[in-house]
């Protein structure tokens, strides 16, 4: 298995050819299959003797791959899509083929050096200080959790342990934030009502905080602001929130997993005012920064606080725990680490940051065109004025079942992947546009399918 033979070479070339054709041509949307369908088409694949490279690759090409929806399709507009550049996707093959270990500087200095340049670009876009930094982690979920753990650890050292820890968020904060707090960290949530668009605003935060019982307020250590909510694409009033966190000595975490990419877009940059005050900030390159899964940039204003929370200690780790060395494993809940930021770095290095600005601006422009199409369609109603690249709208007269039937038909007919959502308790749907390949015509096609 570990020897490079003629058969291995043939297998590797076939895989490389397969990858190249996937890079060259837009794959169909494809669709999920039931376990029974996959049992029938694939059956047991892990056997004592192995099924051989030809059979395994054939199974992937003909059965298993097509049972995965193509997230990078330009009419995949559900959840938050992904749209890797060709350079980033191609470089991901190299990362896999070369076994780069990038948990520590000792083992992965070149990879970490390159990743840190990509982090620097993001930190500079956010206006964070030159000493800020962090690491690439698996995704926004781990980024949010790692940042909040670091925040609590910092509070523990400065203020000691209260009866119960608490963090202020709004309803629109991402599910991963709520899960991290409630389930993983056992921290209480102080829910701050959003404004009419669901934004966390400084004045309401101040009111809620002033009304908290003293024992609850004593346990608050952080506030999470979202820079681009998942469902609505709304940016919280980060500057107003920062005023409160600074006055109270609390940690400000800014979750820009989806929307943080738009820091690179001059047309909407002002929406992020105040992000420069963040104590920690995340953005997922695998969302709107055109990198493959999975990659989240986690940046601390003061990386020493990340280290204090996350550095693991053991005699066998002494050789990597060298003061001053930049070990990505020190900044998050991770030790062994794929160089998750390298495909993003490569593409940034190849194309330059201006190309990113242009591509993000293009998606924003298509979103504006899509908003006009919805406004002009009698059968639709735009529910929220778009701030970034999410359009939330309803089909007048439809109920949950109508949306479900339409969404299934769209995928069955391979037209698009657009799922129902809810806003203000009402069923609706949304377009999340992050691929520069998505056009206004693509949106018009889907809008027409709702007549
Ligand atoms: C605002 C926000 N935060 C966090 C996450 C979680 O990120 P991930 O899916 O990469 O774990 C998402 C995912 O869509 C998100 O939109």
Coordinates of C-alpha atoms and ligand atoms in Angstrom, one line a residue:
X1 CA 0.0 0.0 0.0
X2 CA 2.9 2.3 0.6
X3 CA 5.0 1.5 -2.5
X4 CA 4.7 3.5 -5.7
X5 CA 4.1 1.0 -8.4
X6 CA 2.8 1.2 -11.9
X7 CA -0.7 0.4 -10.7
X8 CA -0.5 3.2 -8.1
X9 CA 0.7 5.6 -10.8
X10 CA -2.2 4.7 -13.0
X11 CA -4.7 5.1 -10.1
X12 CA -3.2 8.5 -9.2
X13 CA -3.3 9.7 -12.8
X14 CA -7.0 8.7 -13.1
X15 CA -7.8 10.5 -9.9
X16 CA -5.9 13.6 -11.1
X17 CA -7.8 13.4 -14.4
X18 CA -11.0 13.1 -12.6
X19 CA -10.2 16.1 -10.4
X20 CA -9.2 18.1 -13.5
X21 CA -12.4 17.4 -15.3
X22 CA -14.4 18.4 -12.2
X23 CA -12.4 21.6 -12.1
X24 CA -13.0 22.2 -15.8
X25 CA -16.7 21.6 -16.0
X26 CA -19.6 22.6 -13.8
X27 CA -20.9 19.5 -12.2
X28 CA -24.7 19.0 -12.2
X29 CA -26.5 19.9 -9.0
X30 CA -27.1 16.2 -8.3
X31 CA -29.2 15.1 -5.4
X32 CA -29.2 13.1 -2.2
X33 CA -30.1 9.3 -2.3
X34 CA -31.8 7.3 0.4
X35 CA -29.7 4.7 2.3
X36 CA -31.7 1.9 0.6
X37 CA -30.9 3.4 -2.9
X38 CA -27.2 3.6 -2.0
X39 CA -27.3 0.0 -0.6
X40 CA -28.7 -1.1 -3.9
X41 CA -26.2 0.9 -6.1
X42 CA -23.1 0.6 -4.0
X43 CA -23.5 -2.1 -1.4
X44 CA -20.6 -3.1 0.9
X45 CA -17.4 -1.5 -0.2
X46 CA -15.1 -2.3 2.7
X47 CA -14.1 -5.9 2.4
X48 CA -11.2 -8.0 3.7
X49 CA -9.6 -8.3 0.2
X50 CA -10.5 -4.7 -1.1
X51 CA -12.5 -4.0 -4.2
X52 CA -9.6 -2.5 -6.2
X53 CA -8.9 1.1 -7.4
X54 CA -11.0 0.8 -10.6
X55 CA -14.1 -0.4 -8.8
X56 CA -13.7 2.1 -6.0
X57 CA -13.2 5.0 -8.3
X58 CA -16.1 3.9 -10.5
X59 CA -18.3 3.8 -7.5
X60 CA -17.4 7.3 -6.5
X61 CA -17.8 8.6 -10.1
X62 CA -21.1 6.9 -10.8
X63 CA -22.9 6.4 -7.5
X64 CA -21.4 8.2 -4.4
X65 CA -20.3 11.5 -5.9
X66 CA -23.6 12.1 -7.7
X67 CA -25.3 11.5 -4.3
X68 CA -23.6 14.6 -3.0
X69 CA -25.3 18.0 -3.9
X70 CA -22.8 20.3 -5.8
X71 CA -22.4 23.1 -3.3
X72 CA -20.4 25.1 -5.8
X73 CA -23.1 25.1 -8.4
X74 CA -24.1 28.6 -9.3
X75 CA -27.8 27.9 -8.6
X76 CA -27.1 26.3 -5.3
X77 CA -28.4 29.2 -3.2
X78 CA -29.4 27.5 0.1
X79 CA -27.8 27.7 3.5
X80 CA -24.4 29.3 2.8
X81 CA -22.9 27.9 -0.5
X82 CA -19.2 27.6 -1.4
X83 CA -17.5 28.6 -4.6
X84 CA -13.8 27.7 -4.5
X85 CA -11.5 29.4 -7.0
X86 CA -9.8 26.9 -9.3
X87 CA -6.4 27.8 -7.8
X88 CA -7.6 27.1 -4.2
X89 CA -9.3 23.8 -5.2
X90 CA -6.3 22.7 -7.2
X91 CA -3.9 23.5 -4.3
X92 CA -6.1 21.5 -1.9
X93 CA -5.0 18.5 -3.9
X94 CA -1.4 19.3 -3.1
X95 CA -2.2 19.8 0.6
X96 CA -3.7 16.3 0.6
X97 CA -0.9 14.7 -1.4
X98 CA 2.0 16.1 0.6
X99 CA 0.9 15.4 4.2
X100 CA 1.7 18.9 5.4
X101 CA 1.4 18.9 9.2
X102 CA 0.6 22.4 10.4
X103 CA -0.3 22.1 14.0
X104 CA 3.1 23.5 15.1
X105 CA 5.8 25.8 13.8
X106 CA 8.4 23.1 14.3
X107 CA 6.7 20.8 11.8
X108 CA 5.0 23.2 9.5
X109 CA 6.8 26.5 9.6
X110 CA 6.4 27.2 5.8
X111 CA 2.7 26.4 5.8
X112 CA 2.1 28.5 8.9
X113 CA 4.1 31.4 7.6
X114 CA 2.0 31.4 4.4
X115 CA -1.2 31.0 6.3
X116 CA -0.3 33.9 8.6
X117 CA 0.0 36.2 5.6
X118 CA -3.5 35.3 4.6
X119 CA -4.6 36.0 8.3
X120 CA -2.8 39.3 8.2
X121 CA -4.8 40.4 5.2
X122 CA -8.0 39.6 7.0
X123 CA -6.9 41.2 10.2
X124 CA -5.9 44.4 8.3
X125 CA -9.3 44.5 6.6
X126 CA -10.9 44.4 10.0
X127 CA -8.6 47.1 11.3
X128 CA -7.2 44.9 14.0
X129 CA -3.8 45.8 15.4
X130 CA -0.5 44.6 13.9
X131 CA 0.1 42.1 16.8
X132 CA -3.3 40.4 16.3
X133 CA -3.3 36.9 14.9
X134 CA -4.5 33.4 15.3
X135 CA -5.0 30.3 13.2
X136 CA -7.2 28.6 10.6
X137 CA -9.5 26.1 12.2
X138 CA -12.2 23.7 10.8
X139 CA -15.1 26.1 10.5
X140 CA -17.1 28.8 12.1
X141 CA -18.4 26.4 14.8
X142 CA -15.0 25.6 16.1
X143 CA -13.9 29.2 15.6
X144 CA -16.7 30.6 17.7
X145 CA -16.3 28.0 20.4
X146 CA -12.5 28.5 20.6
X147 CA -12.9 32.3 20.8
X148 CA -15.6 32.0 23.5
X149 CA -13.5 29.6 25.5
X150 CA -10.5 32.0 25.3
X151 CA -12.8 34.9 26.4
X152 CA -14.0 33.0 29.5
X153 CA -10.5 31.9 30.4
X154 CA -9.4 35.6 30.2
X155 CA -12.3 36.6 32.5
X156 CA -11.5 33.8 34.9
X157 CA -8.0 35.2 35.3
X158 CA -9.0 38.8 35.7
X159 CA -12.2 38.5 37.7
X160 CA -12.4 35.0 39.2
X161 CA -15.3 32.6 38.9
X162 CA -18.9 33.8 39.3
X163 CA -21.8 31.6 40.2
X164 CA -22.8 31.3 36.6
X165 CA -21.1 32.6 33.4
X166 CA -23.2 34.4 30.9
X167 CA -22.9 35.8 27.3
X168 CA -25.2 38.3 25.6
X169 CA -26.4 37.4 22.1
X170 CA -29.5 37.9 19.9
X171 CA -31.9 35.4 18.5
X172 CA -30.2 35.8 15.1
X173 CA -26.8 34.7 16.4
X174 CA -25.7 31.5 14.6
X175 CA -26.8 28.1 16.1
X176 CA -23.1 27.2 16.6
X177 CA -22.8 30.1 19.1
X178 CA -25.9 29.0 21.0
X179 CA -24.7 25.4 21.0
X180 CA -21.2 26.4 22.1
X181 CA -22.6 28.4 25.0
X182 CA -25.4 26.2 26.2
X183 CA -24.2 22.7 25.5
X184 CA -20.4 22.7 25.2
X185 CA -19.5 25.4 27.8
X186 CA -22.6 25.3 30.0
X187 CA -22.8 29.1 29.9
X188 CA -26.1 31.1 30.4
X189 CA -27.4 33.1 27.4
X190 CA -28.7 36.6 27.9
X191 CA -30.9 37.1 24.9
X192 CA -31.0 40.7 23.7
X193 CA -34.0 41.5 21.5
X194 CA -32.9 42.5 18.0
X195 CA -34.2 45.7 16.3
X196 CA -36.9 45.5 13.5
X197 CA -34.4 43.7 11.3
X198 CA -33.0 41.5 14.0
X199 CA -29.8 43.5 14.6
X200 CA -28.1 43.6 17.9
X201 CA -27.8 47.3 18.6
X202 CA -25.8 49.0 21.3
X203 CA -28.7 50.9 22.9
X204 CA -30.8 47.8 23.4
X205 CA -27.8 45.9 24.7
X206 CA -27.2 48.7 27.2
X207 CA -30.9 48.7 28.4
X208 CA -30.9 44.9 28.8
X209 CA -27.6 44.9 30.6
X210 CA -28.7 47.7 33.0
X211 CA -31.8 45.7 33.8
X212 CA -30.0 42.5 34.6
X213 CA -30.0 41.2 38.2
X214 CA -26.6 41.9 39.8
X215 CA -25.7 38.2 40.1
X216 CA -26.4 37.6 36.4
X217 CA -24.5 40.8 35.3
X218 CA -21.5 39.7 37.4
X219 CA -21.3 36.5 35.3
X220 CA -21.4 38.2 31.8
X221 CA -18.0 38.0 30.2
X222 CA -18.7 38.5 26.5
X223 CA -21.0 39.7 23.8
X224 CA -21.3 38.1 20.4
X225 CA -22.0 40.4 17.5
X226 CA -22.7 38.9 14.0
X227 CA -21.2 40.4 10.9
X228 CA -23.6 38.9 8.4
X229 CA -26.3 36.7 10.0
X230 CA -26.9 33.4 8.3
X231 CA -30.6 33.7 7.6
X232 CA -30.9 37.4 6.7
X233 CA -27.4 38.6 5.9
X234 CA -27.7 41.4 8.4
X235 CA -24.7 43.1 10.2
X236 CA -25.2 44.0 13.9
X237 CA -24.4 47.5 15.2
X238 CA -20.9 46.4 16.0
X239 CA -19.7 50.0 17.0
X240 CA -22.6 50.4 19.4
X241 CA -22.0 47.0 20.9
X242 CA -18.3 47.7 21.2
X243 CA -19.1 50.8 23.3
X244 CA -20.9 48.6 25.8
X245 CA -18.3 45.9 25.9
X246 CA -15.5 48.4 26.4
X247 CA -17.3 50.2 29.1
X248 CA -18.0 46.9 30.9
X249 CA -14.6 45.3 30.3
X250 CA -16.3 42.4 28.4
X251 CA -14.9 40.5 25.5
X252 CA -16.3 41.4 22.0
X253 CA -16.5 38.4 19.7
X254 CA -17.5 39.2 16.1
X255 CA -18.8 36.2 14.1
X256 CA -18.2 37.1 10.5
X257 CA -18.2 33.4 9.3
X258 CA -20.3 34.3 6.3
X259 CA -20.3 38.1 6.1
X260 CA -16.8 39.0 7.1
X261 CA -15.7 38.5 3.5
X262 CA -17.4 41.7 2.6
X263 CA -14.8 43.7 4.6
X264 CA -13.0 43.5 1.3
X265 CA -15.9 45.2 -0.6
X266 CA -15.8 49.0 -0.5
X267 CA -19.5 49.3 -1.3
X268 CA -20.6 47.7 2.0
X269 CA -17.5 48.2 4.2
X270 CA -19.1 50.9 6.3
X271 CA -21.6 48.4 7.7
X272 CA -18.8 46.8 9.7
X273 CA -17.9 49.9 11.6
X274 CA -16.6 49.0 15.0
X275 CA -15.2 45.6 14.0
X276 CA -11.8 47.0 14.8
X277 CA -12.7 46.8 18.5
X278 CA -13.2 43.0 18.3
X279 CA -11.3 40.9 20.8
X280 CA -11.8 38.0 18.5
X281 CA -13.1 37.7 15.0
X282 CA -13.8 34.9 12.6
X283 CA -14.5 34.5 8.9
X284 CA -14.8 31.3 6.9
X285 CA -12.8 31.3 3.7
X286 CA -14.9 28.2 2.7
X287 CA -17.9 30.5 2.4
X288 CA -17.6 33.9 0.6
X289 CA -13.8 33.9 0.3
X290 CA -13.8 31.2 -2.4
X291 CA -11.8 28.4 -0.6
X292 CA -12.6 24.8 -0.4
X293 CA -14.0 23.1 2.8
X294 CA -13.1 23.4 5.5
X295 CA -11.5 26.6 6.7
X296 CA -12.2 29.3 9.3
X297 CA -9.8 32.2 10.1
X298 CA -9.9 32.8 13.8
X299 CA -8.1 36.0 14.8
X300 CA -7.4 37.4 18.3
X301 CA -6.7 41.0 19.1
X302 CA -4.3 39.7 21.7
X303 CA -3.1 36.2 20.6
X304 CA -1.5 35.7 24.1
X305 CA -5.1 35.3 25.4
X306 CA -5.8 32.6 22.8
X307 CA -2.6 30.8 23.8
X308 CA -3.4 31.0 27.5
X309 CA -6.6 29.2 26.9
X310 CA -5.7 26.6 24.3
X311 CA -2.0 25.6 24.5
X312 CA -1.9 21.9 25.4
X313 CA 0.8 20.7 27.8
X314 CA 2.5 17.3 28.0
X315 CA 6.1 16.1 28.2
X316 CA 5.9 14.9 24.6
X317 CA 4.8 18.4 23.5
X318 CA 7.7 20.1 25.1
X319 CA 9.7 20.2 21.8
X320 CA 6.9 22.2 20.1
X321 CA 6.0 24.4 23.1
X322 CA 8.8 26.9 22.5
X323 CA 8.2 30.4 23.7
X324 CA 7.5 32.8 20.8
X325 CA 6.9 30.2 18.2
X326 CA 3.6 30.4 16.3
X327 CA 1.9 27.1 16.8
X328 CA -1.6 27.2 15.3
X329 CA -2.6 24.5 17.8
X330 CA -2.2 27.1 20.6
X331 CA -5.1 29.1 19.4
X332 CA -8.1 26.8 19.2
X333 CA -9.5 23.4 20.2
X334 CA -7.2 21.4 17.9
X335 CA -3.8 19.8 18.0
X336 CA -3.2 17.9 14.8
X337 CA -4.2 20.2 12.0
X338 CA -4.5 20.1 8.2
X339 CA -3.1 23.3 6.7
X340 CA -6.7 24.6 6.3
X341 CA -5.7 28.1 5.3
X342 CA -3.2 27.1 2.6
X343 CA -5.6 26.7 -0.4
X344 CA -6.9 30.2 0.5
X345 CA -3.4 31.6 0.8
X346 CA -2.4 30.1 -2.6
X347 CA -5.3 31.6 -4.4
X348 CA -4.8 35.0 -2.7
X349 CA -1.1 34.8 -3.7
X350 CA -1.9 33.9 -7.3
X351 CA -4.7 36.3 -8.0
X352 CA -4.0 39.2 -5.5
X353 CA -6.5 40.8 -3.2
X354 CA -8.0 43.1 -5.8
X355 CA -9.4 40.0 -7.6
X356 CA -11.2 39.1 -4.3
X357 CA -12.6 42.6 -4.0
X358 CA -13.9 42.4 -7.5
X359 CA -15.5 39.0 -7.1
X360 CA -17.2 39.9 -3.9
X361 CA -18.5 43.1 -5.4
X362 CA -19.9 41.2 -8.3
X363 CA -21.9 39.0 -6.0
X364 CA -23.2 42.1 -4.2
X365 CA -24.2 43.6 -7.5
X366 CA -26.1 40.4 -8.6
X367 CA -27.8 40.5 -5.2
X368 CA -29.0 44.0 -5.8
X369 CA -30.3 43.0 -9.3
X370 CA -32.0 40.0 -7.6
X371 CA -33.7 42.3 -5.1
X372 CA -35.0 44.4 -8.0
X373 CA -36.4 41.3 -9.7
X374 CA -38.2 40.3 -6.5
X375 CA -39.6 43.8 -6.0
X376 CA -40.9 43.8 -9.5
X377 CA -42.5 40.3 -9.3
X378 CA -46.2 40.4 -8.3
X379 CA -46.1 36.9 -6.8
X380 CA -43.2 37.7 -4.5
X381 CA -42.5 40.0 -1.5
X382 CA -39.0 41.0 -0.4
X383 CA -39.1 40.6 3.4
X384 CA -35.8 42.2 4.4
X385 CA -33.8 45.0 2.6
X386 CA -30.6 43.2 1.8
X387 CA -27.4 44.4 3.5
X388 CA -25.0 41.8 2.0
X389 CA -25.7 38.9 -0.4
X390 CA -28.8 37.2 1.1
X391 CA -32.3 37.9 -0.2
X392 CA -35.2 36.8 2.0
X393 CA -38.6 36.8 0.3
X394 CA -42.0 35.1 0.3
X395 CA -44.2 33.7 -2.4
X396 CA -47.5 35.4 -1.8
X397 CA -50.2 32.8 -0.9
X398 CA -47.9 29.8 -0.3
X399 CA -47.8 27.6 2.8
X400 CA -45.1 25.3 4.1
X401 CA -46.1 22.5 1.8
X402 CA -46.1 24.7 -1.3
X403 CA -42.5 25.7 -0.5
X404 CA -41.4 22.1 0.2
X405 CA -43.0 20.8 -3.1
X406 CA -41.4 23.6 -5.1
X407 CA -38.0 23.2 -3.5
X408 CA -38.0 19.4 -4.2
X409 CA -39.1 20.0 -7.8
X410 CA -36.4 22.5 -8.4
X411 CA -33.7 20.0 -7.4
X412 CA -35.5 17.1 -9.1
X413 CA -35.4 19.1 -12.3
X414 CA -31.8 20.1 -11.6
X415 CA -32.8 23.8 -11.9
X416 CA -31.5 25.0 -8.5
X417 CA -31.1 24.2 -4.9
X418 CA -33.2 26.6 -2.8
X419 CA -34.7 25.6 0.5
X420 CA -37.5 27.1 2.6
X421 CA -36.6 29.1 5.7
X422 CA -38.5 31.2 8.2
X423 CA -38.5 34.9 9.1
X424 CA -40.6 36.4 11.9
X425 CA -42.4 33.1 12.4
X426 CA -43.5 33.0 8.7
X427 CA -42.3 30.5 6.1
X428 CA -40.3 32.0 3.3
X429 CA -37.3 31.3 1.2
X430 CA -33.9 32.9 0.6
X431 CA -31.1 33.2 -1.9
X432 CA -27.6 33.2 -0.5
X433 CA -25.4 34.4 -3.3
X434 CA -21.7 33.9 -2.9
X435 CA -20.6 32.6 -6.3
X436 CA -19.3 35.2 -8.8
X437 CA -20.7 32.8 -11.5
X438 CA -24.3 33.3 -10.3
X439 CA -26.1 35.8 -12.6
X440 CA -29.3 37.7 -12.4
X441 CA -30.6 35.4 -15.1
X442 CA -30.1 32.4 -12.8
X443 CA -32.1 34.2 -10.1
X444 CA -34.8 35.1 -12.7
X445 CA -35.1 31.5 -13.7
X446 CA -35.8 30.5 -10.1
X447 CA -38.1 33.4 -9.5
X448 CA -40.1 32.3 -12.6
X449 CA -40.4 28.8 -11.3
X450 CA -42.5 30.2 -8.3
X451 CA -45.3 31.5 -10.4
Ligands
LIG1 C1 -22.7 33.5 10.9 C2 -22.3 32.0 11.0 N1 -21.5 31.7 12.0 C3 -21.1 30.4 12.2 C4 -21.3 29.5 11.2 C5 -20.8 28.1 11.3 O1 -19.8 27.8 10.5 P1 -19.3 26.4 10.0 O2 -20.5 25.8 9.3 O3 -18.2 26.6 9.2 O4 -19.0 25.6 11.3 C6 -22.1 29.8 10.1 C7 -22.4 28.8 9.0 O5 -23.2 29.1 8.1 C8 -22.6 31.1 10.0 O6 -23.3 31.6 8.9

